[in-house]
C-alpha cells in the first residue's frame, strides 16, 4: 500500500509537473505573440500617425538656392522672353510685345497670390481633388513664415513661401509664352482678360494634375492625395506638359481663331532686331537653369544632373539646327541657332532630372529635327500664321520631350527611373519602359485635350463679345502707337 501510495504520488507529481510546464510554455507563447502584436501595432501606429515637419528639417542651402532659382525663372520672362519675342516682330510692334509680356507677368503674379496657388497645390475643399485644388489657401490664408512645404526627400522641407515664390514664376512665364503665336495682331485688354481666365481654367488644373501630391512623408498614409496625372505615374520634372505643351497648344488655337496677319505670305515680315533676339535667347538659357535645376527643390546632386542636362541638350539642339540649315539652305542662320537653343531647352525640361547627359543630348537633337520640320514645312503646308513659332517649338518640342522622358528615364540607359513614395521611406520603383512611355503619351493627350477645349472656348468667347483683333488700319500702322500711344523707337 505504501509503495502504491508513493508510486501514485510520484505519478501525480509528474503529471502536475508536466501540466505546469505545458502551461508555462503556452503562457510564454501567448506573451510572445502579444508582444509581437503590440510591436506591430506600435509600428503601424507610428507609420500612420500624423507626420509633423519641423523647422529643423529646413536646410539654409536649399532655401538660398531656391530663391536664386526663382529669380532666374523670373528673368526668363522679363527681360529674356520679352526681348526674344520683341526682336522677332516688326519695329512698329516691338513695344506692344514688351508691354504684353511685362503686364502678363504682373497680372499672373497677383492671380497666383489670390487663388492660383490654392487651386494648384491644395486638395482640401475641392469637389474634384484629382483635377483641381480648393480655395483653403486663397490669398495665402494660413501661410506664414513658419509653415513648410515638402520637397522630394523624406524629412527635407522648404519654407512654404519659398515654394510659393518658385511656382509663381512658372505661372508668370507660361501665359506670356502664348502671345508669340499671334503677335502683331491682338488687342491688349482682351489678351489680359484671356490671361486671367486661361490661368484659372487651364494652367492651374493642369499644374494640379501633374505636380500636386501629398509629399514623401505623407503619401503612404494618403495614397490618393495627388493630382490625376501624378497618380498615373507621369514624369514631368520641370513643366513639359504644364508649361510648354499647355502654352503651345493655346497659342495654336489663338492664331487660328484670330487669323493670319494682314500681308501674311504676300509681303515680307522679317525680324526687326536679331541682336535683341539673340540677347533674349541667351538670357532664356541662363534663366532656364533655375527653371530646370530648381525644380528638384533641393540643392543636391539631382539639381546638378538637371543643370548639366539643360546645358548639353540645349547645346546639341543649337548645333543640330545649324547643321540642318547648312544642309538645306547652305547658310546657317542666327535665328536658326536661337530657335534650336529654345527647342533644346523645351525638350529637356520634362526630362532634366531623369536623363543621363548622353541621352539628354540625343533628346535635344531629335526634338530639333522634329521642330524644324514643323516650323519650316508643316506651317507652310497648312498656312497657319504662328507668328513666332510657339506651337512649332513649345508644343511640338514639349510633346517630343514629354514622351521622350519615358525613354531617357530608363535606368538601363543611365536614367534615374522613378521613385516609389508609397512607403514610409521612398525607394526606387521597378521601371517598365513600355508602361512608362504609354503613361507619358496619356499625359500628353490629356494636356492637349484640356487646354485645347479651354483655349477655344475662351478665344471664341472673347472674339464674339469684346473682340480680339484691332482694326485693319491699326494693325497696318502698328500696335505700339495704336494700343499704347508710344513707340519703341523715336528717331
Short mmCIF file of C-alpha atoms in Angstrom, two decimals:
data_model
loop_
_atom_site.label_atom_id
_atom_site.label_comp_id
_atom_site.label_asym_id
_atom_site.label_seq_id
_atom_site.Cartn_x
_atom_site.Cartn_y
_atom_site.Cartn_z
CA UNK A 1 0.00 0.00 0.00
CA UNK A 2 2.79 2.40 0.94
CA UNK A 3 4.64 1.54 -2.28
CA UNK A 4 1.44 2.06 -4.30
CA UNK A 5 0.78 5.30 -2.50
CA UNK A 6 4.32 6.58 -3.15
CA UNK A 7 4.15 5.50 -6.77
CA UNK A 8 0.78 7.17 -7.17
CA UNK A 9 2.07 10.33 -5.53
CA UNK A 10 5.06 10.29 -7.88
CA UNK A 11 2.84 9.84 -10.91
CA UNK A 12 0.63 12.64 -9.75
CA UNK A 13 3.66 14.84 -9.20
CA UNK A 14 4.98 14.04 -12.65
CA UNK A 15 1.63 14.81 -14.19
CA UNK A 16 1.42 18.06 -12.29
CA UNK A 17 4.96 18.99 -13.40
CA UNK A 18 4.16 18.18 -16.99
CA UNK A 19 0.97 20.19 -16.82
CA UNK A 20 2.77 23.12 -15.20
CA UNK A 21 5.50 23.04 -17.89
CA UNK A 22 2.93 22.93 -20.64
CA UNK A 23 1.04 25.79 -19.07
CA UNK A 24 4.23 27.79 -18.75
CA UNK A 25 5.08 27.11 -22.41
CA UNK A 26 1.62 28.19 -23.51
CA UNK A 27 1.86 31.31 -21.36
CA UNK A 28 5.26 32.15 -22.85
CA UNK A 29 3.96 31.68 -26.39
CA UNK A 30 0.94 33.82 -25.61
CA UNK A 31 3.14 36.51 -24.12
CA UNK A 32 5.45 36.42 -27.13
CA UNK A 33 2.51 36.64 -29.51
CA UNK A 34 1.06 39.53 -27.51
CA UNK A 35 4.39 41.33 -27.51
CA UNK A 36 4.77 40.80 -31.25
CA UNK A 37 1.24 42.08 -31.85
CA UNK A 38 1.87 45.08 -29.66
CA UNK A 39 5.09 45.84 -31.51
CA UNK A 40 3.32 45.51 -34.86
CA UNK A 41 0.51 47.74 -33.66
CA UNK A 42 3.02 50.28 -32.40
CA UNK A 43 4.85 50.21 -35.74
CA UNK A 44 1.60 50.60 -37.64
CA UNK A 45 0.53 53.42 -35.34
CA UNK A 46 3.87 55.15 -35.83
CA UNK A 47 3.59 54.69 -39.59
CA UNK A 48 0.07 56.04 -39.86
CA UNK A 49 0.43 58.75 -37.23
CA UNK A 50 0.14 62.30 -38.47
CA UNK A 51 3.58 63.47 -39.53
CA UNK A 52 4.54 66.95 -38.42
CA UNK A 53 7.54 68.58 -40.15
CA UNK A 54 9.68 70.86 -38.04
CA UNK A 55 11.91 73.88 -38.68
CA UNK A 56 14.97 71.66 -38.14
CA UNK A 57 14.11 69.90 -41.42
CA UNK A 58 14.78 73.08 -43.41
CA UNK A 59 18.25 73.48 -44.91
CA UNK A 60 19.50 77.03 -45.48
CA UNK A 61 21.38 75.91 -48.59
CA UNK A 62 18.13 74.65 -50.15
CA UNK A 63 16.39 77.91 -49.28
CA UNK A 64 19.18 80.04 -50.76
CA UNK A 65 19.30 78.02 -53.98
CA UNK A 66 15.52 78.06 -54.46
CA UNK A 67 15.32 81.84 -54.04
CA UNK A 68 18.10 82.27 -56.60
CA UNK A 69 16.34 79.80 -58.93
CA UNK A 70 13.11 81.79 -58.58
CA UNK A 71 14.88 84.98 -59.63
CA UNK A 72 16.38 83.16 -62.62
CA UNK A 73 12.95 81.96 -63.76
CA UNK A 74 11.53 85.46 -63.40
CA UNK A 75 14.38 86.69 -65.60
CA UNK A 76 13.19 84.25 -68.26
CA UNK A 77 10.01 86.30 -68.62
CA UNK A 78 11.39 89.78 -68.12
CA UNK A 79 13.57 90.67 -69.87
CA UNK A 80 14.50 87.41 -71.67
CA UNK A 81 11.24 86.35 -73.32
CA UNK A 82 10.21 89.96 -73.93
CA UNK A 83 13.46 90.68 -75.80
CA UNK A 84 13.39 87.34 -77.65
CA UNK A 85 9.86 87.94 -78.93
CA UNK A 86 10.33 91.69 -79.37
CA UNK A 87 13.30 91.26 -81.67
CA UNK A 88 11.35 88.86 -83.88
CA UNK A 89 8.46 91.21 -84.66
CA UNK A 90 8.50 94.32 -86.85
CA UNK A 91 9.68 97.57 -85.28
CA UNK A 92 6.15 99.03 -85.21
CA UNK A 93 5.07 96.26 -82.81
CA UNK A 94 8.16 95.96 -80.59
CA UNK A 95 6.79 97.99 -77.69
CA UNK A 96 3.45 96.15 -77.77
CA UNK A 97 5.17 92.81 -77.24
CA UNK A 98 7.24 94.20 -74.37
CA UNK A 99 4.08 95.62 -72.80
CA UNK A 100 2.16 92.36 -73.21
CA UNK A 101 4.84 90.21 -71.58
CA UNK A 102 5.52 92.67 -68.75
CA UNK A 103 1.84 93.11 -67.91
CA UNK A 104 1.08 89.39 -68.09
CA UNK A 105 3.83 88.76 -65.53
CA UNK A 106 2.34 91.35 -63.20
CA UNK A 107 -1.22 90.07 -63.57
CA UNK A 108 -0.25 86.39 -63.26
CA UNK A 109 1.67 87.06 -60.03
CA UNK A 110 -1.40 88.65 -58.46
CA UNK A 111 -3.71 85.88 -59.67
CA UNK A 112 -1.29 83.30 -58.23
CA UNK A 113 -1.42 85.07 -54.86
CA UNK A 114 -5.21 85.42 -54.92
CA UNK A 115 -6.35 81.93 -55.92
CA UNK A 116 -3.79 80.25 -58.18
CA UNK A 117 -1.56 78.68 -55.52
CA UNK A 118 -4.55 77.27 -53.67
CA UNK A 119 -6.13 75.81 -56.82
CA UNK A 120 -2.85 74.27 -57.98
CA UNK A 121 -1.31 72.95 -54.75
CA UNK A 122 -4.07 72.05 -52.30
CA UNK A 123 -6.76 69.38 -52.37
CA UNK A 124 -8.95 70.04 -49.32
CA UNK A 125 -12.31 71.56 -50.06
CA UNK A 126 -12.27 70.62 -53.74
CA UNK A 127 -15.18 68.66 -55.26
CA UNK A 128 -12.73 67.18 -57.77
CA UNK A 129 -9.41 66.85 -55.88
CA UNK A 130 -7.78 64.86 -58.68
CA UNK A 131 -8.44 67.69 -61.14
CA UNK A 132 -8.23 70.95 -59.20
CA UNK A 133 -7.50 72.16 -55.69
CA UNK A 134 -9.73 74.05 -53.29
CA UNK A 135 -9.67 77.61 -52.01
CA UNK A 136 -8.45 76.91 -48.49
CA UNK A 137 -5.26 78.90 -49.16
CA UNK A 138 -6.77 81.64 -51.32
CA UNK A 139 -4.94 84.91 -50.69
CA UNK A 140 -2.36 82.70 -48.92
CA UNK A 141 -4.65 82.12 -45.95
CA UNK A 142 -2.89 80.10 -43.27
CA UNK A 143 0.55 80.63 -44.78
CA UNK A 144 3.19 82.33 -42.64
CA UNK A 145 6.99 82.21 -42.25
CA UNK A 146 6.70 79.09 -40.08
CA UNK A 147 4.63 76.97 -42.49
CA UNK A 148 6.54 74.40 -44.50
CA UNK A 149 6.30 72.75 -47.93
CA UNK A 150 7.56 69.29 -48.87
CA UNK A 151 10.43 68.52 -51.23
CA UNK A 152 11.10 65.15 -52.86
CA UNK A 153 13.06 63.74 -49.90
CA UNK A 154 11.83 62.31 -46.62
CA UNK A 155 12.37 64.78 -43.81
CA UNK A 156 13.51 67.69 -46.02
CA UNK A 157 11.33 70.80 -46.20
CA UNK A 158 11.24 74.37 -47.51
CA UNK A 159 9.51 77.39 -46.04
CA UNK A 160 6.16 77.45 -47.82
CA UNK A 161 6.76 80.99 -49.02
CA UNK A 162 9.83 79.77 -50.93
CA UNK A 163 7.80 77.10 -52.74
CA UNK A 164 5.03 79.63 -53.48
CA UNK A 165 7.53 82.10 -54.94
CA UNK A 166 9.19 79.49 -57.15
CA UNK A 167 5.92 78.19 -58.56
CA UNK A 168 4.68 81.76 -59.03
CA UNK A 169 7.42 82.39 -61.58
CA UNK A 170 6.20 79.39 -63.63
CA UNK A 171 2.66 80.77 -63.59
CA UNK A 172 4.04 84.10 -64.84
CA UNK A 173 6.00 82.84 -67.83
CA UNK A 174 3.51 80.27 -69.17
CA UNK A 175 0.77 82.65 -70.40
CA UNK A 176 3.47 85.05 -71.63
CA UNK A 177 4.70 82.31 -73.99
CA UNK A 178 1.30 82.20 -75.68
CA UNK A 179 1.40 85.75 -77.08
CA UNK A 180 4.12 84.89 -79.61
CA UNK A 181 1.69 82.75 -81.62
CA UNK A 182 -0.49 85.73 -82.57
CA UNK A 183 1.95 88.60 -82.08
CA UNK A 184 1.27 91.82 -84.03
CA UNK A 185 -2.49 91.31 -84.28
CA UNK A 186 -4.18 91.15 -80.85
CA UNK A 187 -5.72 93.88 -78.71
CA UNK A 188 -4.22 94.43 -75.29
CA UNK A 189 -7.27 94.37 -72.98
CA UNK A 190 -8.82 91.13 -74.33
CA UNK A 191 -5.40 89.49 -74.05
CA UNK A 192 -5.15 90.34 -70.35
CA UNK A 193 -8.70 89.09 -69.72
CA UNK A 194 -7.78 85.88 -71.55
CA UNK A 195 -4.70 85.53 -69.37
CA UNK A 196 -6.69 85.62 -66.13
CA UNK A 197 -9.28 83.13 -67.38
CA UNK A 198 -6.76 80.80 -69.03
CA UNK A 199 -4.63 80.63 -65.91
CA UNK A 200 -7.71 79.75 -63.88
CA UNK A 201 -9.21 77.12 -66.16
CA UNK A 202 -6.16 75.70 -67.99
CA UNK A 203 -2.89 76.32 -66.18
CA UNK A 204 -3.95 75.74 -62.58
CA UNK A 205 -5.84 72.49 -63.26
CA UNK A 206 -3.01 71.02 -65.34
CA UNK A 207 -0.41 72.09 -62.78
CA UNK A 208 -2.52 70.40 -60.10
CA UNK A 209 -2.98 67.20 -62.12
CA UNK A 210 0.72 66.89 -62.93
CA UNK A 211 2.53 68.27 -59.86
CA UNK A 212 0.26 68.10 -56.83
CA UNK A 213 0.88 65.33 -54.29
CA UNK A 214 0.94 64.93 -50.51
CA UNK A 215 4.73 64.76 -50.21
CA UNK A 216 7.12 61.88 -49.44
CA UNK A 217 6.32 61.77 -45.72
CA UNK A 218 2.55 61.80 -46.27
CA UNK A 219 1.77 59.89 -49.46
CA UNK A 220 1.97 56.41 -47.90
CA UNK A 221 -0.73 57.39 -45.41
CA UNK A 222 -2.80 59.20 -48.06
CA UNK A 223 -2.03 57.36 -51.33
CA UNK A 224 -4.89 59.05 -53.21
CA UNK A 225 -3.91 62.60 -52.24
CA UNK A 226 -2.37 63.55 -55.58
CA UNK A 227 -3.27 65.01 -58.94
CA UNK A 228 -4.64 62.79 -61.67
CA UNK A 229 -1.51 62.56 -63.83
CA UNK A 230 0.80 62.29 -60.83
CA UNK A 231 -1.30 59.35 -59.67
CA UNK A 232 -0.90 57.75 -63.09
CA UNK A 233 2.87 57.94 -62.66
CA UNK A 234 3.52 60.56 -65.37
CA UNK A 235 7.01 62.07 -65.19
CA UNK A 236 7.39 65.82 -65.76
CA UNK A 237 10.39 67.22 -63.94
CA UNK A 238 10.00 70.91 -64.77
CA UNK A 239 6.97 71.50 -66.99
CA UNK A 240 6.92 69.85 -70.41
CA UNK A 241 3.17 69.35 -70.10
CA UNK A 242 2.30 72.08 -67.60
CA UNK A 243 4.19 74.89 -69.32
CA UNK A 244 5.20 74.14 -72.90
CA UNK A 245 2.51 71.87 -74.32
CA UNK A 246 -0.09 73.84 -72.40
CA UNK A 247 1.06 77.21 -73.78
CA UNK A 248 1.94 75.93 -77.25
CA UNK A 249 -1.47 74.39 -77.91
CA UNK A 250 -3.20 77.51 -76.57
CA UNK A 251 -1.06 79.59 -78.92
CA UNK A 252 -2.10 77.47 -81.91
CA UNK A 253 -5.78 77.81 -81.03
CA UNK A 254 -5.34 81.56 -80.66
CA UNK A 255 -3.63 82.08 -84.00
CA UNK A 256 -6.33 80.04 -85.74
CA UNK A 257 -9.21 81.92 -84.09
CA UNK A 258 -7.66 85.36 -84.64
CA UNK A 259 -6.49 84.60 -88.17
CA UNK A 260 -3.29 85.49 -90.03
CA UNK A 261 -1.62 88.89 -90.07
CA UNK A 262 -2.51 91.30 -92.86
CA UNK A 263 0.01 90.62 -95.61
CA UNK A 264 0.88 87.11 -94.38
CA UNK A 265 2.50 85.21 -97.26
CA UNK A 266 2.20 88.24 -99.55
CA UNK A 267 4.68 90.70 -98.05
CA UNK A 268 7.96 90.28 -96.16
CA UNK A 269 7.81 90.30 -92.34
CA UNK A 270 11.43 89.93 -91.23
CA UNK A 271 12.51 90.27 -87.57
CA UNK A 272 13.47 93.86 -86.87
CA UNK A 273 16.35 93.06 -84.46
CA UNK A 274 18.03 89.68 -84.34
CA UNK A 275 20.51 91.24 -81.93
CA UNK A 276 17.73 91.56 -79.35
CA UNK A 277 16.51 88.08 -80.18
CA UNK A 278 19.98 86.64 -79.55
CA UNK A 279 20.24 88.51 -76.23
CA UNK A 280 16.80 87.23 -75.25
CA UNK A 281 17.64 83.64 -76.21
CA UNK A 282 20.88 83.78 -74.22
CA UNK A 283 19.11 85.10 -71.14
CA UNK A 284 16.47 82.40 -71.54
CA UNK A 285 19.19 79.75 -71.49
CA UNK A 286 20.75 81.19 -68.33
CA UNK A 287 17.38 81.56 -66.61
CA UNK A 288 16.41 78.03 -67.62
CA UNK A 289 18.99 76.63 -65.19
CA UNK A 290 16.75 77.94 -62.44
CA UNK A 291 13.69 76.60 -64.25
CA UNK A 292 15.04 73.04 -64.56
CA UNK A 293 17.66 72.61 -61.85
CA UNK A 294 15.43 74.42 -59.35
CA UNK A 295 12.56 72.02 -59.97
CA UNK A 296 14.28 69.40 -57.82
CA UNK A 297 13.51 71.75 -54.90
CA UNK A 298 16.85 70.98 -53.23
CA UNK A 299 20.50 71.92 -53.65
CA UNK A 300 21.71 68.38 -54.30
CA UNK A 301 23.12 66.01 -56.91
CA UNK A 302 19.84 65.81 -58.83
CA UNK A 303 19.86 69.58 -59.21
CA UNK A 304 23.34 69.22 -60.69
CA UNK A 305 22.05 66.48 -63.02
CA UNK A 306 19.23 68.72 -64.24
CA UNK A 307 21.73 71.56 -64.68
CA UNK A 308 24.15 69.61 -66.89
CA UNK A 309 21.31 68.06 -68.90
CA UNK A 310 19.93 71.54 -69.54
CA UNK A 311 23.39 72.60 -70.70
CA UNK A 312 24.22 69.74 -73.08
CA UNK A 313 20.75 69.10 -74.54
CA UNK A 314 20.45 72.78 -75.44
CA UNK A 315 23.92 72.87 -76.97
CA UNK A 316 23.11 69.78 -79.05
CA UNK A 317 19.86 71.33 -80.26
CA UNK A 318 21.53 74.59 -81.31
CA UNK A 319 24.24 72.73 -83.25
CA UNK A 320 21.68 70.41 -84.85
CA UNK A 321 19.57 73.31 -86.14
CA UNK A 322 22.69 74.96 -87.62
CA UNK A 323 23.73 71.69 -89.34
CA UNK A 324 20.24 71.21 -90.79
CA UNK A 325 20.23 74.75 -92.19
CA UNK A 326 23.71 74.22 -93.63
CA UNK A 327 22.45 71.14 -95.44
CA UNK A 328 19.09 72.56 -96.54
CA UNK A 329 19.85 76.26 -97.13
CA UNK A 330 23.67 76.20 -97.36
CA UNK A 331 23.76 79.00 -94.76
CA UNK A 332 23.26 78.51 -91.01
CA UNK A 333 21.41 81.49 -89.52
CA UNK A 334 21.49 83.19 -86.14
CA UNK A 335 17.70 82.94 -86.00
CA UNK A 336 18.01 79.21 -86.64
CA UNK A 337 20.55 78.59 -83.87
CA UNK A 338 18.49 80.71 -81.45
CA UNK A 339 15.43 78.65 -82.37
CA UNK A 340 17.42 75.47 -81.83
CA UNK A 341 18.56 76.63 -78.41
CA UNK A 342 14.98 77.26 -77.31
CA UNK A 343 13.93 73.90 -78.77
CA UNK A 344 16.56 72.10 -76.71
CA UNK A 345 15.51 73.93 -73.56
CA UNK A 346 11.88 72.98 -74.14
CA UNK A 347 12.61 69.34 -74.92
CA UNK A 348 14.85 68.68 -71.92
CA UNK A 349 12.51 70.39 -69.45
CA UNK A 350 10.38 67.33 -68.54
CA UNK A 351 13.40 65.00 -68.59
CA UNK A 352 16.03 67.21 -66.92
CA UNK A 353 16.17 65.33 -63.62
CA UNK A 354 15.69 61.86 -65.11
CA UNK A 355 18.06 61.57 -68.10
CA UNK A 356 21.75 60.75 -68.40
CA UNK A 357 23.64 63.60 -70.14
CA UNK A 358 24.29 61.32 -73.11
CA UNK A 359 20.60 60.61 -73.70
CA UNK A 360 19.82 64.28 -72.99
CA UNK A 361 22.00 65.19 -76.00
CA UNK A 362 20.10 62.71 -78.15
CA UNK A 363 16.75 64.05 -76.96
CA UNK A 364 17.76 67.64 -77.78
CA UNK A 365 18.90 66.67 -81.27
CA UNK A 366 15.81 64.58 -82.05
CA UNK A 367 13.47 67.33 -80.88
CA UNK A 368 15.27 69.82 -83.12
CA UNK A 369 14.78 67.68 -86.22
CA UNK A 370 11.05 67.34 -85.48
CA UNK A 371 10.57 71.03 -84.63
CA UNK A 372 12.50 72.17 -87.71
CA UNK A 373 10.12 70.10 -89.84
CA UNK A 374 7.05 71.66 -88.21
CA UNK A 375 8.38 75.22 -88.35
CA UNK A 376 9.52 75.10 -91.98
CA UNK A 377 7.30 72.52 -93.65
CA UNK A 378 4.09 71.83 -91.72
CA UNK A 379 3.37 75.52 -91.09
CA UNK A 380 3.87 76.37 -94.76
CA UNK A 381 1.73 73.48 -95.95
CA UNK A 382 -1.15 74.22 -93.57
CA UNK A 383 -0.74 78.02 -93.85
CA UNK A 384 -1.43 78.90 -90.22
CA UNK A 385 0.24 82.09 -89.00
CA UNK A 386 2.06 81.04 -85.85
CA UNK A 387 3.99 84.31 -85.80
CA UNK A 388 6.93 83.32 -83.57
CA UNK A 389 6.59 79.52 -83.76
CA UNK A 390 5.09 78.98 -80.32
CA UNK A 391 3.29 75.85 -81.48
CA UNK A 392 6.14 74.60 -83.65
CA UNK A 393 8.74 74.86 -80.86
CA UNK A 394 6.97 74.85 -77.50
CA UNK A 395 4.09 72.46 -78.19
CA UNK A 396 5.92 70.12 -80.57
CA UNK A 397 9.19 70.26 -78.62
CA UNK A 398 7.27 69.75 -75.40
CA UNK A 399 5.50 66.70 -76.80
CA UNK A 400 8.76 65.15 -78.01
CA UNK A 401 10.37 65.88 -74.66
CA UNK A 402 7.47 64.57 -72.58
CA UNK A 403 7.22 61.29 -74.48
CA UNK A 404 10.99 61.06 -74.70
CA UNK A 405 11.18 61.29 -70.91
CA UNK A 406 9.69 57.81 -70.77
CA UNK A 407 12.73 56.55 -72.68
CA UNK A 408 15.58 58.56 -71.17
CA UNK A 409 14.43 57.87 -67.59
CA UNK A 410 15.15 54.17 -68.16
CA UNK A 411 17.84 53.08 -65.62
CA UNK A 412 19.20 50.67 -68.21
CA UNK A 413 20.24 53.72 -70.26
CA UNK A 414 21.62 55.70 -67.33
CA UNK A 415 18.31 57.27 -66.33
CA UNK A 416 17.02 57.76 -62.82
CA UNK A 417 13.84 55.71 -63.13
CA UNK A 418 11.01 56.68 -60.82
CA UNK A 419 10.66 56.86 -57.06
CA UNK A 420 8.02 54.91 -55.15
CA UNK A 421 6.72 57.20 -52.40
CA UNK A 422 4.00 54.84 -51.15
CA UNK A 423 6.15 53.54 -48.29
CA UNK A 424 7.21 55.49 -45.19
CA UNK A 425 10.67 55.74 -46.77
CA UNK A 426 10.80 56.42 -50.51
CA UNK A 427 12.67 53.92 -52.70
CA UNK A 428 13.35 53.31 -56.38
CA UNK A 429 10.45 51.68 -58.19
CA UNK A 430 10.67 48.92 -60.79
CA UNK A 431 10.91 50.57 -64.22
CA UNK A 432 8.65 49.40 -67.05
CA UNK A 433 9.76 51.08 -70.28
CA UNK A 434 6.64 50.35 -72.33
CA UNK A 435 4.31 51.21 -69.46
CA UNK A 436 6.13 54.47 -68.72
CA UNK A 437 6.09 55.60 -72.34
CA UNK A 438 2.37 54.85 -72.58
CA UNK A 439 1.78 56.85 -69.38
CA UNK A 440 3.68 59.77 -70.89
CA UNK A 441 1.52 59.58 -74.03
CA UNK A 442 -1.65 59.60 -71.92
CA UNK A 443 -0.35 62.64 -70.01
CA UNK A 444 0.40 64.47 -73.27
CA UNK A 445 -3.02 63.62 -74.68
CA UNK A 446 -4.80 64.78 -71.55
CA UNK A 447 -2.92 68.09 -71.58
CA UNK A 448 -3.57 68.69 -75.28
CA UNK A 449 -7.28 67.94 -74.95
CA UNK A 450 -7.78 70.02 -71.81
CA UNK A 451 -6.01 73.16 -72.98
CA UNK A 452 -7.48 72.90 -76.49
CA UNK A 453 -11.04 72.95 -75.19
CA UNK A 454 -10.44 75.68 -72.60
CA UNK A 455 -8.47 77.87 -75.01
CA UNK A 456 -11.00 77.51 -77.83
CA UNK A 457 -13.90 78.46 -75.55
CA UNK A 458 -12.04 81.50 -74.18
CA UNK A 459 -10.74 82.78 -77.52
CA UNK A 460 -14.10 82.34 -79.28
CA UNK A 461 -15.98 83.89 -76.38
CA UNK A 462 -13.74 86.98 -76.42
CA UNK A 463 -13.78 87.18 -80.22
CA UNK A 464 -17.55 87.34 -80.41
CA UNK A 465 -18.04 89.66 -77.41
CA UNK A 466 -15.44 92.39 -76.98
CA UNK A 467 -13.31 91.35 -79.95
CA UNK A 468 -9.71 90.17 -80.10
CA UNK A 469 -8.30 91.89 -83.14
CA UNK A 470 -7.53 95.58 -83.76
CA UNK A 471 -8.85 97.33 -86.86
CA UNK A 472 -7.06 96.80 -90.14
CA UNK A 473 -5.75 100.37 -90.10
CA UNK A 474 -4.42 99.98 -86.57
CA UNK A 475 -2.72 96.71 -87.48
CA UNK A 476 -1.07 98.25 -90.54
CA UNK A 477 0.16 101.27 -88.61
CA UNK A 478 1.37 99.12 -85.72
CA UNK A 479 0.16 98.20 -82.24
CA UNK A 480 2.74 100.36 -80.49
CA UNK A 481 1.13 103.68 -81.30
CA UNK A 482 -2.47 102.44 -81.58
CA UNK A 483 -2.68 100.31 -78.45
CA UNK A 484 -0.26 102.18 -76.19
CA UNK A 485 0.24 105.64 -77.65
CA UNK A 486 4.03 105.38 -77.81
CA UNK A 487 6.74 103.79 -79.91
CA UNK A 488 9.70 101.57 -79.10
CA UNK A 489 11.91 103.82 -81.24
CA UNK A 490 11.67 107.57 -81.81
CA UNK A 491 14.21 108.53 -84.46
#
